Amino acid sequence: MDDCIFCGIFAGRLPASMVYRDERCAAFMDIRPVTPGHLLVVPVRHAAYLAELDAEDGAQLFRVAQRLAAALRQSGVRCEGVNLFLADGEAAGQEVYHVHLHVLPRFRGDGFGLRFPPGYGHRPPRPELDEIAGRIKGVLSA
Ligand code: 5GP
Ligand code: ZN
């Protein structure tokens, strides 16, 4: 993956401020942090999208993110809360096409937030929820 930034970091061609490394994944500082301490947990094996990610690599990303969240809270970095965030696909905000899990320290007044669409808060009728649930279950059991 010659043109992949994160593969370039793993190959030692690009610099990174490493925090953690094991056989499956690594964590390093995001180069444009949303808040100080913003980390990325990244599988070593290249996968552009979640659909290509080895399931055990995915499980390890979460395990490491959970440890990092705990470490952030004890590190002296301002961290009153944590968001884990993963953008899968351009429509979801993905900019680097090598899977990564953001670990974001949060604090009151940090200025970051998710924007909800107009009409958010409306509760759809149960049959509508059930219909969508049925579609997803159908795919799972196919
Ligand atoms: P995405 O929008 O794909 O979820 O997030 C990509 C993230 O990668 C962004 O937060 C961006 O700041 C970060 N990023 C982009 N290029 C580099 C880089 O060269 N090094 C590091 N450490 N982070 C990067
Ligand atoms: Zn890559």
mmCIF file of C-alpha atoms and ligand atoms in Angstrom:
data_model
loop_
_atom_site.group_PDB
_atom_site.id
_atom_site.type_symbol
_atom_site.label_atom_id
_atom_site.label_comp_id
_atom_site.label_asym_id
_atom_site.label_seq_id
_atom_site.Cartn_x
_atom_site.Cartn_y
_atom_site.Cartn_z
ATOM 1 C CA MET A 1 0.000 0.000 0.000
ATOM 2 C CA ASP A 2 2.576 2.523 -1.220
ATOM 3 C CA ASP A 3 0.289 5.565 -1.165
ATOM 4 C CA CYS A 4 -1.288 4.864 2.244
ATOM 5 C CA ILE A 5 -0.205 7.274 4.990
ATOM 6 C CA PHE A 6 -0.706 4.806 7.816
ATOM 7 C CA CYS A 7 1.112 1.991 5.978
ATOM 8 C CA GLY A 8 3.895 4.560 5.470
ATOM 9 C CA ILE A 9 4.043 5.068 9.237
ATOM 10 C CA PHE A 10 4.225 1.303 9.862
ATOM 11 C CA ALA A 11 6.973 0.982 7.243
ATOM 12 C CA GLY A 12 8.977 3.717 8.990
ATOM 13 C CA ARG A 13 8.790 6.016 5.958
ATOM 14 C CA LEU A 14 6.668 8.604 7.787
ATOM 15 C CA PRO A 15 7.023 9.892 11.354
ATOM 16 C CA ALA A 16 4.504 9.299 14.121
ATOM 17 C CA SER A 17 4.302 9.858 17.854
ATOM 18 C CA MET A 18 3.726 6.254 18.920
ATOM 19 C CA VAL A 19 1.946 5.416 22.130
ATOM 20 C CA TYR A 20 1.328 1.672 21.751
ATOM 21 C CA ARG A 21 2.240 -1.193 19.437
ATOM 22 C CA ASP A 22 1.470 -4.901 19.290
ATOM 23 C CA GLU A 23 1.326 -7.536 16.533
ATOM 24 C CA ARG A 24 -2.117 -6.459 15.339
ATOM 25 C CA CYS A 25 -2.333 -2.728 15.888
ATOM 26 C CA ALA A 26 -0.685 0.475 16.977
ATOM 27 C CA ALA A 27 -1.795 3.769 18.475
ATOM 28 C CA PHE A 28 -0.273 7.152 17.715
ATOM 29 C CA MET A 29 -1.131 10.805 18.096
ATOM 30 C CA ASP A 30 -3.430 12.329 15.494
ATOM 31 C CA ILE A 31 -1.493 14.972 13.545
ATOM 32 C CA ARG A 32 -4.451 17.424 13.675
ATOM 33 C CA PRO A 33 -5.913 16.772 17.117
ATOM 34 C CA VAL A 34 -9.513 17.747 17.798
ATOM 35 C CA THR A 35 -8.484 18.037 21.455
ATOM 36 C CA PRO A 36 -5.026 17.515 23.017
ATOM 37 C CA GLY A 37 -4.376 13.788 23.427
ATOM 38 C CA HIS A 38 -6.424 12.748 20.361
ATOM 39 C CA LEU A 39 -5.219 9.245 19.412
ATOM 40 C CA LEU A 40 -5.718 6.923 16.471
ATOM 41 C CA VAL A 41 -5.755 3.135 16.895
ATOM 42 C CA VAL A 42 -4.800 1.517 13.612
ATOM 43 C CA PRO A 43 -4.533 -2.105 12.431
ATOM 44 C CA VAL A 44 -1.075 -3.006 11.111
ATOM 45 C CA ARG A 45 -2.562 -4.993 8.247
ATOM 46 C CA HIS A 46 -4.019 -2.601 5.667
ATOM 47 C CA ALA A 47 -7.810 -2.577 5.362
ATOM 48 C CA ALA A 48 -9.452 0.396 3.659
ATOM 49 C CA TYR A 49 -12.937 -0.237 5.062
ATOM 50 C CA LEU A 50 -14.560 -2.072 7.966
ATOM 51 C CA ALA A 51 -15.791 -4.699 5.512
ATOM 52 C CA GLU A 52 -12.160 -5.616 4.775
ATOM 53 C CA LEU A 53 -11.010 -5.599 8.398
ATOM 54 C CA ASP A 54 -10.062 -8.909 9.987
ATOM 55 C CA ALA A 55 -12.543 -9.463 12.850
ATOM 56 C CA GLU A 56 -9.823 -10.181 15.392
ATOM 57 C CA ASP A 57 -7.956 -7.021 14.319
ATOM 58 C CA GLY A 58 -11.216 -5.141 14.919
ATOM 59 C CA ALA A 59 -11.613 -6.682 18.364
ATOM 60 C CA GLN A 60 -8.036 -5.700 19.211
ATOM 61 C CA LEU A 61 -8.663 -2.096 18.075
ATOM 62 C CA PHE A 62 -11.460 -1.860 20.620
ATOM 63 C CA ARG A 63 -9.459 -3.537 23.410
ATOM 64 C CA VAL A 64 -6.599 -1.102 22.881
ATOM 65 C CA ALA A 65 -8.935 1.898 22.621
ATOM 66 C CA GLN A 66 -10.491 0.922 25.949
ATOM 67 C CA ARG A 67 -7.043 0.821 27.588
ATOM 68 C CA LEU A 68 -6.093 4.139 25.993
ATOM 69 C CA ALA A 69 -9.262 5.789 27.255
ATOM 70 C CA ALA A 70 -8.348 4.690 30.782
ATOM 71 C CA ALA A 71 -4.747 5.843 30.302
ATOM 72 C CA LEU A 72 -5.857 9.248 29.027
ATOM 73 C CA ARG A 73 -7.973 9.789 32.125
ATOM 74 C CA GLN A 74 -4.906 9.209 34.334
ATOM 75 C CA SER A 75 -2.359 10.978 32.146
ATOM 76 C CA GLY A 76 -2.847 14.581 33.162
ATOM 77 C CA VAL A 77 -4.285 15.346 29.711
ATOM 78 C CA ARG A 78 -7.595 17.156 30.166
ATOM 79 C CA CYS A 79 -10.092 14.336 29.832
ATOM 80 C CA GLU A 80 -13.502 14.495 31.472
ATOM 81 C CA GLY A 81 -14.971 12.070 28.949
ATOM 82 C CA VAL A 82 -13.978 10.056 25.880
ATOM 83 C CA ASN A 83 -15.513 9.518 22.463
ATOM 84 C CA LEU A 84 -14.578 6.541 20.296
ATOM 85 C CA PHE A 85 -15.258 7.375 16.677
ATOM 86 C CA LEU A 86 -14.766 5.454 13.453
ATOM 87 C CA ALA A 87 -15.595 6.868 10.025
ATOM 88 C CA ASP A 88 -16.301 4.077 7.509
ATOM 89 C CA GLY A 89 -16.729 5.518 4.032
ATOM 90 C CA GLU A 90 -16.625 9.011 2.588
ATOM 91 C CA ALA A 91 -20.242 9.771 3.549
ATOM 92 C CA ALA A 92 -19.321 9.003 7.154
ATOM 93 C CA GLY A 93 -16.407 11.440 7.062
ATOM 94 C CA GLN A 94 -13.570 9.034 6.274
ATOM 95 C CA GLU A 95 -10.525 10.838 4.888
ATOM 96 C CA VAL A 96 -7.777 8.253 5.349
ATOM 97 C CA TYR A 97 -8.632 4.939 3.695
ATOM 98 C CA HIS A 98 -6.918 2.683 6.204
ATOM 99 C CA VAL A 99 -9.279 1.798 9.065
ATOM 100 C CA HIS A 100 -8.662 3.738 12.274
ATOM 101 C CA LEU A 101 -10.474 4.239 15.547
ATOM 102 C CA HIS A 102 -10.309 7.743 17.016
ATOM 103 C CA VAL A 103 -9.904 8.016 20.784
ATOM 104 C CA LEU A 104 -10.948 11.563 21.645
ATOM 105 C CA PRO A 105 -10.487 13.132 25.049
ATOM 106 C CA ARG A 106 -13.483 15.352 25.788
ATOM 107 C CA PHE A 107 -14.103 18.125 28.269
ATOM 108 C CA ARG A 108 -16.883 20.585 28.853
ATOM 109 C CA GLY A 109 -16.585 23.469 26.434
ATOM 110 C CA ASP A 110 -14.077 21.761 24.095
ATOM 111 C CA GLY A 111 -16.089 22.945 21.083
ATOM 112 C CA PHE A 112 -16.401 19.528 19.454
ATOM 113 C CA GLY A 113 -19.798 17.985 18.794
ATOM 114 C CA LEU A 114 -21.927 15.911 16.490
ATOM 115 C CA ARG A 115 -24.592 17.754 14.546
ATOM 116 C CA PHE A 116 -28.020 16.111 14.413
ATOM 117 C CA PRO A 117 -30.253 16.346 11.348
ATOM 118 C CA PRO A 118 -33.442 18.429 11.301
ATOM 119 C CA GLY A 119 -36.269 16.432 12.858
ATOM 120 C CA TYR A 120 -33.969 14.520 15.188
ATOM 121 C CA GLY A 121 -35.774 13.526 18.368
ATOM 122 C CA HIS A 122 -38.869 12.357 16.552
ATOM 123 C CA ARG A 123 -39.659 8.744 17.530
ATOM 124 C CA PRO A 124 -40.736 6.666 14.534
ATOM 125 C CA PRO A 125 -43.684 4.297 15.001
ATOM 126 C CA ARG A 126 -42.738 0.822 16.261
ATOM 127 C CA PRO A 127 -43.704 -0.908 12.966
ATOM 128 C CA GLU A 128 -41.145 1.260 11.159
ATOM 129 C CA LEU A 129 -38.407 0.254 13.628
ATOM 130 C CA ASP A 130 -39.481 -3.385 13.346
ATOM 131 C CA GLU A 131 -39.444 -3.250 9.553
ATOM 132 C CA ILE A 132 -35.866 -1.940 9.476
ATOM 133 C CA ALA A 133 -34.816 -4.420 12.180
ATOM 134 C CA GLY A 134 -36.234 -7.201 10.020
ATOM 135 C CA ARG A 135 -34.193 -6.133 7.023
ATOM 136 C CA ILE A 136 -30.961 -6.120 9.009
ATOM 137 C CA LYS A 137 -31.741 -9.460 10.719
ATOM 138 C CA GLY A 138 -32.444 -10.921 7.305
ATOM 139 C CA VAL A 139 -28.967 -10.032 6.124
ATOM 140 C CA LEU A 140 -27.366 -11.356 9.320
ATOM 141 C CA SER A 141 -29.052 -14.732 8.995
ATOM 142 C CA ALA A 142 -28.596 -15.098 5.212
HETATM 143 P P1 5GP B 1 -10.923 10.221 9.251
HETATM 144 O O1 5GP B 1 -11.652 11.482 8.844
HETATM 145 O O2 5GP B 1 -10.458 9.406 8.057
HETATM 146 O O3 5GP B 1 -11.656 9.424 10.276
HETATM 147 O O4 5GP B 1 -9.637 10.741 10.035
HETATM 148 C C1 5GP B 1 -8.361 10.801 9.514
HETATM 149 C C2 5GP B 1 -7.492 11.329 10.620
HETATM 150 O O5 5GP B 1 -6.148 11.103 10.277
HETATM 151 C C3 5GP B 1 -7.647 12.850 10.839
HETATM 152 O O6 5GP B 1 -8.011 13.087 12.199
HETATM 153 C C4 5GP B 1 -6.276 13.404 10.497
HETATM 154 O O7 5GP B 1 -5.894 14.473 11.313
HETATM 155 C C5 5GP B 1 -5.380 12.198 10.689
HETATM 156 N N1 5GP B 1 -4.184 12.229 9.867
HETATM 157 C C6 5GP B 1 -4.111 12.550 8.549
HETATM 158 N N2 5GP B 1 -2.839 12.433 8.115
HETATM 159 C C7 5GP B 1 -2.099 12.034 9.181
HETATM 160 C C8 5GP B 1 -0.710 11.735 9.365
HETATM 161 O O8 5GP B 1 0.112 11.834 8.464
HETATM 162 N N3 5GP B 1 -0.325 11.351 10.610
HETATM 163 C C9 5GP B 1 -1.199 11.251 11.645
HETATM 164 N N4 5GP B 1 -0.728 10.884 12.815
HETATM 165 N N5 5GP B 1 -2.519 11.512 11.509
HETATM 166 C C10 5GP B 1 -2.958 11.900 10.297
HETATM 167 ZN ZN ZN B 2 -2.607 1.331 4.795
#
